[in-house]
Tab-separated table of C-alpha atoms in Angstrom:
chain	number	residue	atom	x	y	z
A	1293	MET	CA	-92.693	140.232	36.550
A	1294	ASP	CA	-93.008	144.391	36.006
A	1295	LYS	CA	-96.581	143.249	34.743
A	1296	ILE	CA	-97.885	141.823	37.586
A	1297	PRO	CA	-98.913	145.602	39.265
A	1298	GLU	CA	-101.183	146.272	36.467
A	1299	ILE	CA	-102.366	142.850	36.146
A	1300	ILE	CA	-103.439	143.137	39.990
A	1301	ALA	CA	-104.692	146.554	39.480
A	1302	TYR	CA	-106.805	145.307	36.807
A	1303	ALA	CA	-108.184	141.949	39.217
A	1304	LYS	CA	-109.223	144.529	41.816
A	1305	LYS	CA	-110.770	146.696	39.079
A	1306	LYS	CA	-113.196	143.857	37.761
A	1307	LEU	CA	-113.979	141.515	40.962
A	1308	GLN	CA	-113.916	144.246	43.848
A	1309	GLU	CA	-118.278	144.522	43.753
A	1310	ASP	CA	-118.418	140.569	43.573
A	1311	LEU	CA	-120.851	138.652	45.634
A	1312	THR	CA	-120.516	135.354	45.268
A	1313	GLY	CA	-117.026	134.627	46.893
A	1314	HIS	CA	-115.254	134.678	43.627
A	1315	GLY	CA	-113.880	138.597	44.485
A	1316	PHE	CA	-110.623	140.416	44.779
A	1317	ASP	CA	-109.512	138.562	48.214
A	1318	HIS	CA	-110.218	135.189	46.325
A	1319	ALA	CA	-108.266	135.856	43.615
A	1320	SER	CA	-105.201	137.195	45.880
A	1321	ARG	CA	-105.117	134.069	47.958
A	1322	VAL	CA	-105.230	131.691	44.965
A	1323	ALA	CA	-101.974	133.558	43.429
A	1324	THR	CA	-100.448	133.085	47.113
A	1325	LEU	CA	-101.238	129.589	47.143
A	1326	ALA	CA	-99.848	129.080	43.627
A	1327	THR	CA	-96.380	130.865	44.148
A	1328	GLN	CA	-96.539	128.570	47.384
A	1329	ILE	CA	-96.875	125.543	45.546
A	1330	ALA	CA	-94.380	126.154	42.869
A	1331	LYS	CA	-92.321	126.729	45.156
A	1332	LYS	CA	-92.571	123.731	47.314
A	1333	GLU	CA	-92.623	121.973	43.762
A	1334	ALA	CA	-89.783	122.996	42.089
A	1335	VAL	CA	-90.775	122.971	38.921
A	1336	GLN	CA	-89.615	125.251	35.861
A	1337	LEU	CA	-92.438	127.590	34.973
A	1338	ASP	CA	-93.378	131.194	33.627
A	1339	GLU	CA	-94.026	132.967	36.890
A	1340	GLU	CA	-95.535	136.015	35.287
A	1341	VAL	CA	-97.893	133.776	33.678
A	1342	LEU	CA	-98.610	131.789	36.797
A	1343	ILE	CA	-99.099	134.786	38.729
A	1344	ALA	CA	-101.349	136.249	36.289
A	1345	ALA	CA	-103.615	133.232	35.710
A	1346	ALA	CA	-104.264	133.405	39.108
A	1347	TYR	CA	-105.648	136.104	40.004
A	1348	LEU	CA	-107.440	136.861	36.571
A	1349	HIS	CA	-109.261	133.487	36.513
A	1350	ASP	CA	-112.547	134.544	37.562
A	1351	THR	CA	-112.536	137.912	36.013
A	1352	ILE	CA	-113.991	136.065	32.805
A	1353	ASP	CA	-116.196	133.746	34.583
A	1354	ASP	CA	-119.790	133.389	33.923
A	1355	LYS	CA	-120.561	133.435	37.420
A	1356	VAL	CA	-119.211	136.862	38.026
A	1357	VAL	CA	-119.380	138.532	34.620
A	1358	PRO	CA	-122.859	138.607	32.536
A	1359	ASP	CA	-121.057	138.415	29.159
A	1360	VAL	CA	-118.348	136.052	29.161
A	1361	ALA	CA	-117.328	136.708	25.538
A	1362	ILE	CA	-117.182	140.221	25.954
A	1363	ALA	CA	-115.203	139.760	29.442
A	1364	LEU	CA	-112.619	137.548	27.243
A	1365	THR	CA	-112.237	140.300	24.203
A	1366	LYS	CA	-111.669	143.156	26.633
A	1367	LEU	CA	-108.982	140.607	28.769
A	1368	GLN	CA	-107.177	139.586	25.358
A	1369	SER	CA	-106.716	143.460	24.501
A	1370	PHE	CA	-105.612	144.151	27.970
A	1371	LEU	CA	-102.813	141.479	27.967
A	1372	LYS	CA	-101.644	142.650	24.457
A	1373	GLU	CA	-101.304	146.070	25.350
A	1374	ILE	CA	-99.248	145.281	28.297
A	1375	ASN	CA	-96.895	143.401	26.493
A	1376	PHE	CA	-97.451	139.655	27.271
A	1377	SER	CA	-95.797	138.158	24.468
A	1378	ALA	CA	-98.247	136.010	22.315
A	1379	GLN	CA	-97.548	132.670	23.771
A	1380	GLN	CA	-97.975	133.981	27.476
A	1381	GLN	CA	-101.356	135.438	26.241
A	1382	ALA	CA	-102.475	132.273	24.958
A	1383	GLU	CA	-100.895	130.327	27.804
A	1384	ILE	CA	-103.107	132.368	30.355
A	1385	ILE	CA	-106.044	132.422	28.195
A	1386	PHE	CA	-106.404	128.573	27.783
A	1387	ILE	CA	-105.678	128.267	31.551
A	1388	ILE	CA	-108.451	130.609	32.684
A	1389	THR	CA	-110.917	128.960	30.158
A	1390	ASN	CA	-110.100	125.060	30.647
A	1391	MET	CA	-109.116	125.107	34.909
A	1392	SER	CA	-112.663	125.207	36.039
A	1393	PHE	CA	-114.644	122.100	37.861
A	1394	SER	CA	-117.482	122.924	35.771
A	1395	LYS	CA	-115.394	123.003	32.309
A	1396	GLU	CA	-114.116	119.316	33.229
A	1397	LEU	CA	-117.518	117.697	33.805
A	1398	GLU	CA	-117.431	117.474	30.231
A	1399	ALA	CA	-113.398	117.643	28.910
A	1400	LYS	CA	-110.464	117.586	30.987
A	1401	ALA	CA	-108.181	119.918	29.101
A	1402	ASN	CA	-104.264	119.712	28.899
A	1403	LEU	CA	-103.366	122.209	31.384
A	1404	SER	CA	-99.443	123.288	31.551
A	1405	ILE	CA	-97.769	123.095	34.579
A	1406	ALA	CA	-98.559	126.842	35.568
A	1407	GLY	CA	-102.183	125.681	34.608
A	1408	GLN	CA	-102.255	122.671	36.763
A	1409	ILE	CA	-100.777	124.723	39.742
A	1410	VAL	CA	-103.120	127.641	39.263
A	1411	GLN	CA	-106.068	125.334	39.429
A	1412	ASP	CA	-104.588	123.334	42.578
A	1413	ALA	CA	-104.679	126.451	44.697
A	1414	ASP	CA	-107.943	127.484	43.195
A	1415	ARG	CA	-109.732	123.847	44.543
A	1416	LEU	CA	-107.789	124.614	47.703
A	1417	GLU	CA	-109.683	128.183	48.200
A	1418	ALA	CA	-112.968	125.827	47.756
A	1419	LEU	CA	-112.265	123.831	51.239
A	1420	GLY	CA	-111.330	123.981	54.186
A	1421	ALA	CA	-112.756	127.004	56.506
A	1422	MET	CA	-112.805	129.012	53.240
A	1423	GLY	CA	-114.423	126.961	51.482
A	1424	ILE	CA	-117.346	126.473	53.827
A	1425	LEU	CA	-117.525	130.389	53.846
A	1426	ARG	CA	-117.473	130.852	50.240
A	1427	THR	CA	-120.154	127.761	49.970
A	1428	ALA	CA	-122.470	129.361	52.242
A	1429	TYR	CA	-121.726	132.906	50.609
A	1430	PHE	CA	-122.386	131.457	47.010
A	1431	GLY	CA	-125.336	129.673	47.797
A	1432	GLY	CA	-127.071	132.530	49.783
A	1433	SER	CA	-126.489	134.653	46.898
A	1434	HIS	CA	-128.000	132.521	44.744
A	1435	GLN	CA	-131.135	131.857	46.838
A	1436	HIS	CA	-130.013	128.366	46.914
A	1437	PRO	CA	-131.969	126.435	50.136
A	1438	LEU	CA	-129.153	125.723	52.900
A	1439	HIS	CA	-130.328	122.152	53.134
A	1440	ASP	CA	-133.182	119.972	52.636
A	1441	PRO	CA	-132.759	116.195	53.098
A	1442	MET	CA	-135.437	115.485	50.828
A	1443	ILE	CA	-132.948	116.617	48.426
A	1444	LYS	CA	-130.467	114.575	47.271
A	1445	PRO	CA	-126.775	115.313	45.653
A	1446	ILE	CA	-126.260	114.850	41.942
A	1447	ASN	CA	-123.605	112.987	40.150
A	1448	PHE	CA	-123.655	116.067	37.802
A	1449	THR	CA	-122.366	115.123	34.024
A	1450	ASP	CA	-122.866	118.727	32.627
A	1451	LYS	CA	-122.226	122.602	33.278
A	1452	LYS	CA	-125.386	123.511	32.379
A	1453	GLU	CA	-127.311	121.513	34.988
A	1454	TYR	CA	-124.419	122.252	37.705
A	1455	ARG	CA	-124.921	125.879	37.379
A	1456	LYS	CA	-128.954	125.009	38.467
A	1457	GLY	CA	-127.269	123.921	41.718
A	1458	THR	CA	-128.973	122.519	44.151
A	1459	THR	CA	-128.716	123.072	47.993
A	1460	VAL	CA	-125.549	124.616	50.035
A	1461	ILE	CA	-124.687	121.240	52.054
A	1462	ASN	CA	-125.254	119.075	48.976
A	1463	HIS	CA	-122.514	120.894	46.851
A	1464	PHE	CA	-120.071	119.912	49.380
A	1465	TYR	CA	-120.692	116.365	48.422
A	1466	GLU	CA	-121.626	117.330	44.491
A	1467	LYS	CA	-117.984	119.059	44.481
A	1468	LEU	CA	-115.971	119.870	47.060
A	1469	LEU	CA	-115.243	116.482	49.228
A	1470	LEU	CA	-114.474	115.333	45.944
A	1471	LEU	CA	-111.758	117.763	44.833
A	1472	PRO	CA	-108.643	116.420	46.987
A	1473	ASP	CA	-108.476	113.266	44.525
A	1474	LYS	CA	-108.582	115.881	41.520
A	1475	MET	CA	-104.970	117.816	42.779
A	1476	ASN	CA	-102.719	117.910	39.970
A	1477	THR	CA	-99.893	118.287	42.688
A	1478	LYS	CA	-98.673	116.532	45.624
A	1479	THR	CA	-98.324	119.779	47.302
A	1480	ALA	CA	-102.134	120.455	47.140
A	1481	TYR	CA	-102.996	117.322	47.507
A	1482	THR	CA	-101.775	117.203	50.965
A	1483	GLU	CA	-103.114	120.731	51.963
A	1484	ALA	CA	-106.111	119.727	50.415
A	1485	VAL	CA	-106.917	116.231	52.508
A	1486	ARG	CA	-106.548	118.480	55.795
A	1487	ARG	CA	-108.771	120.597	54.818
A	1488	GLN	CA	-111.188	117.805	53.890
A	1489	LYS	CA	-111.056	116.957	57.098
A	1490	PHE	CA	-112.085	119.974	58.523
A	1491	MET	CA	-114.889	120.361	56.597
A	1492	GLU	CA	-116.050	116.700	57.631
A	1493	ALA	CA	-115.935	117.597	61.063
A	1494	PHE	CA	-117.719	120.272	60.197
A	1495	LEU	CA	-120.655	118.562	58.566
A	1496	SER	CA	-120.859	116.256	61.460
A	1497	GLU	CA	-121.719	118.936	63.558
A	1498	PHE	CA	-123.769	120.699	61.007
A	1499	TYR	CA	-126.270	117.665	61.171
A	1500	GLN	CA	-126.142	117.513	64.804
A	1501	GLU	CA	-127.401	120.988	64.950
A	1502	TRP	CA	-130.005	121.030	62.366
A	1503	GLU	CA	-131.877	118.392	64.225
A	1504	PRO	CA	-131.007	119.317	67.723
A	1505	GLU	CA	-133.578	116.583	69.260
A	1506	ASN	CA	-131.078	113.801	68.277
A	1507	ALA	CA	-128.515	115.694	69.192
A	1508	GLU	CA	-126.523	114.890	72.274
A	1509	PHE	CA	-125.645	118.395	73.399
A	1510	PHE	CA	-127.136	118.525	77.012
């Protein structure tokens, strides 16, 4: 675990200026959630790989970096410099290049247990109060409309179309509310369902406030 402080420093440097909801605070929470899930599930895994993948998963994401290939090359060099084994390097890179929702639109990768847990932790971050705020933050940064009843949610089947986005509210139906059923572990599924219910309550309130003439506020 002696490499983790360097991993944290690297992630902080790469993510500290992010304005899309994928900053260092997000990475830190994913690492904490992943550690908690692994402990609850009582599984055997390489904890260094788990934590490293959690902190680094967005440092090569096209939502965050302008050139994924360059970011990936720099990360691979960094992992080698701080003496991760070749096996650890390969597992970390495989996890973070294959764990995203958009990646799974085209093909689902066979992630290791560490990868499955980091994926669950990242997806929990897209749910609940944090998920609501991050969705609005991301949508605003990309100038997506907040809501338009005439624009219906899309069942995306490829990453290119998914990246275009529709509206902030549609994103709940296009991705977020689908996540609980995609969890890999029982621990994450239980928490995902709790957060999902919170989001559904939020949406109910949102629709009332969106059309106050039809609401029963007063």
